[in-house]
XYZ file of C-alpha atoms in Angstrom:
635
model
C -7.185 17.330 5.970
C -8.472 16.728 2.609
C -12.530 15.760 2.994
C -12.213 12.726 1.103
C -13.286 9.001 1.921
C -11.037 6.602 0.370
C -11.088 3.395 2.547
C -12.578 1.194 5.170
C -12.291 -2.564 6.162
C -15.768 -3.373 5.494
C -16.563 -1.907 2.522
C -13.163 -1.711 0.844
C -11.716 1.050 -1.396
C -13.788 3.929 -2.321
C -14.469 3.875 -6.280
C -15.316 7.453 -6.492
C -11.940 8.662 -4.955
C -10.200 6.597 -7.573
C -12.396 8.003 -10.097
C -11.799 11.761 -9.362
C -7.998 11.250 -8.598
C -7.058 9.368 -11.791
C -4.790 11.789 -13.653
C -6.626 12.008 -16.788
C -10.140 12.734 -14.755
C -7.941 15.766 -13.038
C -7.215 17.014 -16.111
C -10.675 17.064 -17.563
C -11.696 18.642 -14.262
C -9.534 21.521 -14.805
C -11.050 22.077 -18.006
C -14.705 21.693 -16.514
C -13.990 23.782 -13.650
C -12.486 26.688 -15.794
C -15.932 26.502 -17.841
C -17.837 26.704 -14.471
C -15.940 29.742 -13.226
C -16.146 31.698 -16.435
C -19.878 31.229 -16.650
C -20.740 32.707 -13.186
C -22.319 31.320 -9.963
C -22.891 27.642 -9.926
C -26.172 25.682 -7.922
C -24.750 22.210 -7.372
C -26.930 18.960 -7.410
C -25.774 16.313 -5.561
C -27.776 13.427 -6.011
C -25.499 10.778 -4.616
C -23.506 12.523 -1.852
C -20.667 13.024 -4.116
C -19.854 16.642 -3.924
C -17.646 16.747 -0.670
C -15.166 14.380 -2.852
C -15.420 16.616 -5.808
C -14.885 19.716 -4.066
C -11.872 18.279 -2.008
C -10.116 17.256 -4.948
C -10.657 20.083 -7.433
C -7.213 20.602 -9.127
C -5.300 24.107 -8.529
C -6.623 26.751 -10.968
C -4.622 28.645 -13.177
C -2.715 31.943 -12.225
C -5.692 34.573 -11.429
C -8.455 32.094 -11.515
C -10.570 31.582 -8.426
C -10.007 28.101 -6.756
C -12.771 25.241 -7.227
C -16.038 25.955 -8.351
C -16.145 29.789 -7.949
C -19.120 30.833 -6.373
C -21.308 28.250 -5.322
C -24.909 29.674 -4.863
C -25.987 26.359 -3.013
C -26.192 22.802 -2.778
C -29.313 20.800 -3.629
C -30.573 17.509 -2.700
C -33.391 15.193 -3.414
C -32.824 13.085 -0.067
C -35.166 14.769 2.511
C -33.104 13.530 5.333
C -30.016 15.698 3.917
C -31.877 18.872 3.366
C -30.093 21.155 6.158
C -27.074 18.986 6.665
C -23.865 21.013 6.104
C -21.928 20.839 3.105
C -18.927 22.498 1.744
C -21.137 25.450 0.501
C -23.379 25.852 3.387
C -26.474 23.644 4.537
C -27.943 21.604 1.810
C -31.201 22.904 -0.010
C -34.494 20.995 -1.233
C -34.322 19.907 -4.956
C -37.633 21.281 -5.276
C -36.371 24.672 -4.636
C -33.450 24.694 -7.436
C -35.624 26.667 -9.765
C -35.512 29.905 -7.715
C -31.236 29.446 -7.752
C -29.783 32.866 -9.004
C -27.359 30.634 -10.916
C -25.675 30.385 -14.565
C -24.671 26.939 -14.252
C -26.612 23.664 -12.557
C -23.899 21.313 -11.979
C -24.959 17.782 -11.274
C -22.391 15.734 -9.353
C -22.608 12.587 -11.170
C -21.136 10.464 -14.400
C -24.711 9.995 -15.744
C -25.790 13.552 -17.078
C -28.131 12.682 -19.640
C -30.370 10.645 -17.305
C -30.277 13.040 -14.648
C -31.045 16.139 -16.747
C -34.068 14.296 -18.030
C -35.268 13.866 -14.582
C -34.655 17.452 -13.350
C -35.348 19.516 -16.519
C -38.621 21.210 -15.421
C -36.829 22.265 -12.192
C -33.672 24.085 -13.892
C -33.463 27.916 -13.316
C -34.406 29.738 -16.237
C -31.488 30.328 -18.833
C -29.205 28.207 -16.446
C -26.663 26.014 -18.369
C -26.829 22.295 -17.399
C -23.377 20.210 -16.808
C -22.434 16.952 -15.279
C -19.219 14.944 -14.509
C -19.603 13.019 -18.063
C -16.593 15.019 -19.339
C -14.417 13.407 -16.487
C -15.326 9.770 -17.768
C -12.031 7.926 -18.762
C -12.162 6.873 -22.641
C -13.897 3.661 -23.194
C -10.806 1.844 -24.300
C -9.464 2.622 -20.509
C -12.786 1.009 -18.984
C -12.937 -2.726 -18.092
C -16.629 -2.428 -17.509
C -18.016 -0.082 -19.804
C -21.631 -0.190 -18.900
C -20.993 0.378 -15.271
C -18.387 3.493 -14.779
C -18.041 3.323 -11.192
C -17.181 -0.365 -11.144
C -13.902 -0.899 -9.075
C -12.659 -3.171 -11.774
C -12.476 0.073 -13.950
C -10.004 1.454 -11.745
C -7.249 -1.100 -10.782
C -4.583 1.781 -10.071
C -1.689 2.274 -8.054
C 1.508 4.533 -7.632
C 4.943 3.783 -7.547
C 8.138 5.302 -6.323
C 10.186 5.054 -9.394
C 13.820 6.841 -10.141
C 16.495 6.677 -12.314
C 19.427 8.929 -10.830
C 22.376 9.515 -8.818
C 23.375 5.741 -9.385
C 20.184 4.491 -8.374
C 17.240 2.618 -10.421
C 14.123 0.984 -9.796
C 12.558 -2.047 -11.460
C 8.646 -2.923 -10.948
C 7.711 -6.580 -11.263
C 4.565 -8.571 -10.875
C 2.696 -11.208 -12.908
C -0.655 -11.132 -14.686
C -2.661 -12.702 -11.962
C -5.585 -11.336 -13.437
C -5.398 -14.126 -15.946
C -6.333 -16.746 -13.434
C -9.888 -14.750 -12.906
C -10.564 -15.307 -16.661
C -8.824 -11.990 -18.076
C -7.364 -11.577 -21.185
C -5.800 -8.805 -23.190
C -4.756 -6.803 -20.104
C -3.004 -3.715 -20.679
C -1.448 -1.255 -18.597
C -1.729 2.677 -18.887
C 1.221 4.246 -17.329
C 2.127 7.900 -16.539
C 5.325 8.711 -14.957
C 5.780 12.235 -13.238
C 8.902 13.924 -12.375
C 9.994 15.428 -9.252
C 8.480 18.655 -10.211
C 5.165 17.159 -10.941
C 5.278 17.359 -14.653
C 4.262 14.493 -17.195
C 7.571 12.970 -18.254
C 5.982 10.025 -20.220
C 2.561 8.662 -20.976
C 2.695 5.285 -22.536
C 0.608 1.749 -22.743
C 2.027 -1.761 -22.234
C 0.523 -5.002 -23.274
C 0.698 -8.087 -20.603
C 1.214 -11.313 -21.404
C -1.681 -13.540 -21.013
C -1.498 -16.759 -18.970
C 0.298 -15.437 -16.069
C 2.662 -13.659 -17.986
C 5.658 -11.340 -16.099
C 5.553 -7.883 -15.919
C 8.811 -5.944 -15.687
C 9.111 -2.169 -15.774
C 12.730 -0.797 -15.375
C 13.148 2.545 -14.700
C 16.473 2.563 -16.953
C 14.596 1.139 -20.220
C 11.809 3.818 -19.499
C 14.236 6.725 -19.412
C 16.164 5.155 -22.448
C 12.565 4.791 -24.364
C 11.677 8.120 -24.025
C 15.179 9.851 -24.024
C 14.655 11.299 -20.544
C 17.228 13.028 -18.394
C 17.691 11.640 -14.912
C 14.493 11.633 -12.653
C 13.109 10.837 -9.311
C 9.330 10.931 -9.450
C 6.342 8.405 -9.305
C 4.687 6.089 -11.673
C 0.835 5.938 -12.026
C -0.158 2.584 -13.179
C -3.839 1.837 -14.266
C -4.341 -1.797 -15.546
C -7.229 -2.228 -17.851
C -9.081 -5.514 -18.936
C -8.529 -7.047 -15.267
C -10.619 -9.627 -13.465
C -11.180 -10.812 -9.709
C -8.763 -7.880 -8.463
C -8.823 -4.216 -8.496
C -5.598 -3.684 -6.494
C -2.224 -3.567 -8.582
C 0.103 -5.676 -6.548
C 4.178 -5.253 -7.215
C 7.280 -5.703 -5.695
C 9.698 -2.566 -6.344
C 13.500 -3.234 -6.642
C 15.980 -0.256 -5.816
C 19.349 -1.411 -6.965
C 22.719 0.674 -7.525
C 24.204 1.347 -11.038
C 27.878 2.312 -11.975
C 29.407 1.151 -8.725
C 26.684 1.871 -6.369
C 26.440 -1.312 -4.035
C 22.800 -0.419 -3.118
C 20.000 -3.046 -3.324
C 16.339 -2.937 -1.476
C 13.036 -4.162 -2.119
C 9.489 -3.123 -1.225
C 6.453 -3.580 -2.522
C 3.097 -2.144 -3.473
C 1.412 0.856 -2.149
C -1.961 0.835 -0.483
C -3.685 2.713 -3.393
C -5.886 5.262 -0.669
C -4.656 7.897 1.075
C -4.744 7.906 4.835
C -4.453 10.273 7.807
C -1.754 8.737 9.373
C 1.470 6.583 8.669
C 3.911 4.785 11.001
C 6.789 2.902 11.126
C 9.177 5.545 10.019
C 12.453 5.197 11.999
C 14.413 7.713 13.327
C 18.110 7.349 11.736
C 20.415 5.229 13.937
C 24.267 6.570 14.378
C 25.945 7.106 11.041
C 22.372 7.087 9.282
C 20.447 9.618 7.007
C 16.672 8.957 6.924
C 14.669 10.872 4.386
C 10.798 10.523 3.844
C 9.847 10.862 0.056
C 6.483 12.722 0.048
C 4.709 12.237 -3.451
C 1.568 14.314 -3.712
C -0.894 11.903 -5.342
C -2.963 14.657 -6.337
C -3.662 17.409 -8.630
C -3.951 20.150 -6.151
C -1.052 21.574 -3.958
C -0.595 20.687 -0.268
C -0.243 24.207 1.549
C 2.878 24.668 3.917
C 1.980 23.163 7.211
C -0.741 20.964 6.310
C 1.373 17.695 6.730
C 3.921 17.123 9.951
C 6.225 14.689 11.771
C 6.036 13.779 15.644
C 7.869 10.904 17.663
C 5.478 8.161 17.936
C 3.160 8.725 21.320
C 4.372 12.460 21.528
C 1.971 15.528 20.533
C 4.705 17.618 19.469
C 3.925 18.064 15.731
C 6.643 19.604 13.470
C 5.130 20.797 10.227
C 6.495 20.175 6.892
C 6.913 24.028 5.797
C 7.045 23.879 2.330
C 4.559 23.693 -0.267
C 4.209 20.564 -2.374
C 2.750 21.139 -5.851
C 0.414 18.569 -7.806
C 2.299 15.228 -8.445
C 5.584 16.674 -6.982
C 8.088 14.212 -5.241
C 9.834 15.711 -2.357
C 12.563 14.440 -0.127
C 12.093 15.362 3.686
C 15.146 14.914 5.581
C 13.934 13.533 8.904
C 16.828 15.188 11.166
C 15.940 18.611 9.682
C 12.485 18.228 11.183
C 12.964 16.265 14.477
C 16.560 17.137 15.194
C 18.370 14.744 17.658
C 15.778 12.046 17.541
C 17.539 8.727 17.269
C 16.867 5.134 16.333
C 15.038 3.137 18.230
C 12.492 6.161 18.448
C 9.857 6.043 15.909
C 8.017 8.977 13.777
C 4.474 9.286 12.765
C 3.667 11.172 9.501
C 0.245 12.652 9.689
C -0.149 13.341 5.843
C -3.788 14.872 5.621
C -4.915 12.365 3.057
C -2.693 13.917 0.523
C -0.389 10.881 -0.405
C -0.697 7.353 -0.983
C 1.748 5.536 1.226
C 4.902 7.012 1.258
C 8.306 5.558 1.004
C 11.490 6.335 3.213
C 14.944 5.712 2.225
C 17.601 5.131 4.697
C 21.309 5.851 3.623
C 24.672 4.688 5.696
C 27.966 4.254 4.221
C 26.945 5.132 0.817
C 24.298 2.447 0.576
C 20.779 2.957 0.872
C 17.739 1.050 1.402
C 14.180 1.800 0.995
C 10.912 0.704 2.600
C 7.275 1.864 2.830
C 5.392 3.171 5.797
C 2.322 1.383 7.022
C -1.454 2.868 7.177
C -2.189 3.636 10.714
C -5.879 2.989 11.487
C -8.324 5.624 12.421
C -11.297 3.403 12.783
C -10.181 0.638 15.274
C -10.762 0.450 19.130
C -9.477 -1.890 21.334
C -11.469 -4.938 21.295
C -12.146 -6.664 24.855
C -12.790 -10.080 22.988
C -9.151 -10.839 22.097
C -7.717 -11.550 25.806
C -10.533 -13.891 26.089
C -10.285 -15.547 22.972
C -11.218 -19.254 22.968
C -8.758 -22.170 23.496
C -9.613 -23.257 19.948
C -7.926 -20.131 18.156
C -4.871 -21.067 20.516
C -2.256 -18.105 20.666
C -4.535 -16.016 18.311
C -3.232 -13.076 16.514
C 0.492 -13.864 15.562
C 3.343 -11.717 13.377
C 5.599 -14.175 12.067
C 9.120 -13.153 10.621
C 12.460 -14.765 9.905
C 15.209 -15.171 12.455
C 18.232 -15.069 9.344
C 21.572 -17.340 10.234
C 22.779 -15.366 13.637
C 26.255 -15.849 12.380
C 25.754 -13.818 9.434
C 22.857 -11.563 10.447
C 21.278 -9.571 13.163
C 17.637 -9.921 13.162
C 15.934 -7.089 15.092
C 12.372 -6.483 15.860
C 10.811 -3.143 16.701
C 6.724 -3.358 17.657
C 4.786 -0.351 16.173
C 1.461 1.194 16.989
C -0.425 1.182 13.851
C -3.883 2.607 14.845
C -4.412 5.876 16.726
C -6.142 4.507 19.429
C -3.298 1.918 20.389
C -1.991 3.281 24.020
C -0.642 -0.119 25.052
C 1.436 -3.042 23.274
C 1.218 -6.334 25.577
C 3.661 -8.379 23.569
C 5.487 -11.790 23.789
C 8.087 -13.172 21.198
C 7.859 -16.690 20.575
C 10.979 -18.410 18.776
C 11.054 -21.499 16.701
C 13.655 -23.588 14.493
C 12.918 -24.530 11.031
C 11.804 -27.994 12.286
C 9.100 -26.165 14.515
C 10.584 -26.856 17.770
C 10.567 -23.658 20.316
C 14.141 -22.257 20.921
C 13.183 -19.474 23.263
C 10.660 -17.234 24.622
C 10.396 -13.233 26.059
C 7.734 -11.469 27.218
C 8.445 -7.805 26.031
C 6.113 -6.120 28.405
C 3.308 -4.079 28.167
C 4.737 -1.345 25.897
C 3.704 2.226 26.167
C 2.743 4.188 22.486
C 6.025 5.980 23.067
C 8.102 2.853 23.662
C 11.716 2.668 22.068
C 12.088 -1.133 22.225
C 14.037 -2.783 19.318
C 14.553 -5.820 20.170
C 17.686 -7.886 18.733
C 17.084 -11.672 19.005
C 20.941 -12.156 19.278
C 20.431 -11.447 22.957
C 18.113 -14.270 23.166
C 20.415 -16.762 21.849
C 18.224 -18.354 19.448
C 19.316 -20.078 16.288
C 18.228 -19.686 12.490
C 14.413 -20.121 11.935
C 11.560 -17.481 12.765
C 9.752 -15.655 15.481
C 6.324 -14.734 16.269
C 5.160 -11.456 18.026
C 1.731 -12.711 19.965
C -0.499 -10.875 22.515
C 0.744 -11.697 26.248
C -1.562 -9.845 28.877
C 0.365 -10.871 32.314
C 0.769 -7.161 32.980
C -2.431 -5.790 31.543
C -2.846 -4.113 28.439
C -5.263 -3.621 25.254
C -5.402 -5.088 21.881
C -7.058 -4.378 18.542
C -5.636 -7.084 16.188
C -3.650 -4.670 14.063
C -0.498 -5.814 15.469
C 2.244 -4.157 13.419
C 6.131 -4.365 13.466
C 9.429 -3.311 11.785
C 11.834 -5.888 11.222
C 15.650 -5.015 10.603
C 18.108 -7.306 9.273
C 21.844 -6.246 9.287
C 24.782 -8.393 7.696
C 27.550 -8.696 10.214
C 30.051 -8.398 7.387
C 29.958 -5.318 5.680
C 26.830 -3.726 7.252
C 24.382 -3.866 4.578
C 20.626 -3.903 6.051
C 16.940 -4.545 5.118
C 13.675 -3.857 6.755
C 10.365 -4.871 6.249
C 7.127 -4.291 8.262
C 3.689 -6.263 8.291
C 0.750 -6.932 10.532
C -0.829 -9.825 12.383
C -3.212 -12.530 11.621
C -4.820 -15.508 13.111
C -3.025 -18.537 11.200
C -4.335 -21.988 10.388
C -7.242 -22.505 12.376
C -10.619 -23.808 11.292
C -12.427 -21.557 13.982
C -12.635 -17.947 12.931
C -12.889 -14.815 14.678
C -13.795 -11.353 13.156
C -12.869 -12.135 9.626
C -9.761 -14.401 10.584
C -7.875 -16.514 9.644
C -8.141 -13.986 6.543
C -8.558 -15.510 3.099
C -8.308 -13.215 0.009
C -10.167 -15.534 -2.359
C -13.231 -16.131 -0.372
C -14.834 -15.855 3.162
C -12.686 -17.165 5.974
C -11.079 -19.150 7.447
C -8.055 -18.707 4.917
C -6.503 -22.231 5.057
C -4.442 -22.226 1.680
C -1.510 -19.976 -0.109
C -0.596 -18.664 -3.039
C 2.673 -16.788 -2.812
C 4.759 -14.738 -5.366
C 8.457 -15.044 -5.540
C 10.223 -12.859 -8.250
C 13.316 -13.708 -9.808
C 16.602 -12.477 -9.382
C 16.616 -10.531 -12.695
C 20.123 -10.049 -13.004
C 20.374 -8.465 -9.445
C 21.658 -11.768 -7.806
C 20.166 -15.002 -6.457
C 16.447 -14.966 -5.321
C 15.547 -16.317 -1.957
C 12.401 -16.671 0.298
C 11.836 -17.761 3.713
C 8.439 -19.526 4.016
C 6.909 -19.999 7.395
C 4.232 -22.119 8.286
C 2.894 -20.281 11.557
C -0.115 -21.662 13.666
C -2.129 -20.118 16.209
C -3.218 -23.686 17.154
C -2.087 -26.943 16.506
C -2.817 -27.773 12.747
C -1.877 -30.319 10.091
C 1.776 -31.672 11.187
C 3.311 -30.861 7.653
C 2.390 -28.498 4.742
C 2.109 -29.941 1.200
C 3.825 -27.202 -0.605
C 4.198 -26.763 -4.465
C 6.597 -24.631 -6.127
C 6.316 -23.847 -9.779
C 9.172 -22.243 -11.892
C 7.449 -19.765 -14.569
C 9.218 -18.011 -17.267
C 8.343 -14.661 -18.593
C 5.653 -15.686 -20.518
C 3.852 -17.416 -17.485
C 4.540 -21.193 -18.827
C 6.007 -23.515 -16.093
C 9.123 -24.733 -16.487
C 9.462 -27.139 -13.569
C 7.726 -27.863 -10.457
C 8.707 -29.544 -7.079
C 7.076 -30.198 -4.006
C 8.447 -30.283 -0.410
C 6.945 -30.010 3.272
C 7.241 -27.822 6.021
C 6.714 -28.501 9.736
C 3.956 -26.946 11.713
C 5.458 -23.830 13.233
C 8.351 -24.280 11.330
C 10.129 -22.701 8.274
C 12.160 -23.144 5.046
C 14.786 -21.229 3.427
C 14.192 -21.716 -0.177
C 16.867 -20.653 -3.119
C 15.397 -21.256 -6.334
C 18.533 -21.859 -8.121
C 19.569 -24.678 -5.663
C 15.905 -26.333 -5.670
C 15.586 -26.128 -9.582
C 19.158 -25.508 -10.710
C 20.749 -23.081 -12.895
C 19.784 -24.425 -16.201
C 16.040 -24.168 -15.330
C 16.688 -20.532 -13.911
C 18.467 -19.604 -17.204
C 15.279 -21.125 -18.985
C 12.907 -18.938 -17.027
C 14.903 -15.982 -18.122
C 14.247 -12.360 -17.243
C 10.876 -12.165 -15.550
C 10.877 -15.850 -14.511
C 9.104 -16.385 -11.195
C 8.060 -18.754 -8.843
C 4.387 -19.549 -7.482
C 4.036 -21.041 -4.309
C 0.942 -23.010 -3.808
C -0.453 -24.726 -0.645
C -3.827 -26.238 -0.444
C -3.699 -27.362 3.272
C -2.362 -24.554 5.052
C -1.657 -20.856 4.881
C 2.179 -19.897 4.735
C 3.705 -16.549 5.221
C 6.895 -15.596 3.452
C 9.740 -13.081 2.999
C 11.397 -12.464 -0.358
C 14.747 -11.058 -1.587
C 17.704 -10.930 -3.737
C 21.353 -11.693 -2.343
C 23.946 -9.897 -4.301
C 27.548 -11.118 -5.064
C 29.007 -8.472 -3.060
C 26.875 -9.086 0.127
C 24.276 -6.735 -0.809
C 20.958 -8.026 -0.139
C 17.152 -7.115 -0.082
C 14.484 -8.684 1.968
C 10.742 -8.004 2.232
C 7.430 -9.546 2.936
C 5.614 -11.616 0.028
C 2.335 -10.832 -1.515
C 0.044 -13.514 -2.903
C -2.534 -13.286 -5.840
């Protein structure tokens, strides 16, 4: 497993990781390492505890060269409490002893080399060269905050699965949400890697101000650069941003040349994780492929990553090596022969990949979705079974129940922390007016459960359901409740699936940061959701849900604004949704065909409510029965 620290719930993302993992930084680090190895033994001064991350992310050396920094004479620190502590090159030594190091080079692990050199010049070994990480700094024109290199806004980056091959294309869609925080002149620096990890194209695109749409289509990229068919990954770096350092997007996968596939997923978590969950085993007639995309400039050795049935200790290693930035399809049935839906699979990635995707092929149609980060930092919370009455039903995971005459809605709870051994759960169902329509206790499920509840068995109508904790048979909870929800068309068999986690919704009382707010401290009692347009793939739609852990306002006061590709408002309208109710929104019906045409390619709907927090699922309905569906995101 890579010795890297990427993300935690309190501090957020680790900026150093993003600074070192950026493709341009990795290229520069390769050059720096070759220079150090050629010079001879190196002494490392680690003023800020960055050496472990640097050592872990050293790119592959050229053939015939030693790996990493070569011969490391020692690691030196100025913090007396760190002296003697283990490092990747032995116990840390005191900086005052640096002068006795038998080293040809002193590498200061800092992006501020001139200042550090001035401080320790008198401690350098005679004749030793001084080097630092300044050569790894991105060019100034790719920095948002130039006077503070390790500012999170300098590394608003993310990865996207990107393909234009075999009758399947991809399209990344989002909007300039940074503009509402005061940003202007935002640009995207983009690099496309092919399946073998080679760079297919590097370019920049200007982002329209004022909430303008961002649409990057794989077919257009392929035509622009004269590329052959490709399957790979797109690295996205947003420059000039404000407010958010996360690049959020929706990713359509759509068929071309007679292929009837259509699906949508969304942005990757931009930080690698130890484990990922909600990878489904194949159902009858299905083939499931895990797309492993190496996020780094070093090879993933054979056996480093593995698959196992959720809750079982038998790990099946992925036996092939995966080179820098390579994209590899791992067929699940080749690794876990005989395992079938509704069994669940855990992917142990060793922190080598940003959130991977999986693809299900059935009857010549594919659907693509993402795995979720399985938390390693959570433990059962004894406070959840005893939540006060002011928090009502507590944590809720809402999802739509599509028209049962046309669709099956199937929910499968998923353990999403390595400490989750039990899932004590109940399903509460509601019609669009917020009236209860059914309830079922699912049990205190073990980690290795294979429950996939078809809501048709409950006989409930269209509306929505909520997974909630129910401790009548005991069990534990940590608040990180997740589920995979699968929607299957009764006519034609097209399917879509999505996964997400629970929150406390719409209570003025708070508990451990819930109800969550993305734009300030909790409670989160407002809504800003992005609904992308159909963009030629069909009619866009969304299911808006007004979940409430406890009684809140009887009705929402929801404003929907249709924007054109430049971000201008074409038309606005208001609606209400009952508390614990839901609404299906079809923009072409709500605003009319003429307004949708005026919004054009990249047109989108912003959904705003200052009285409650709504949760939503969006998709596209094609003319031939194909459809996509995933949960929405907000800015």
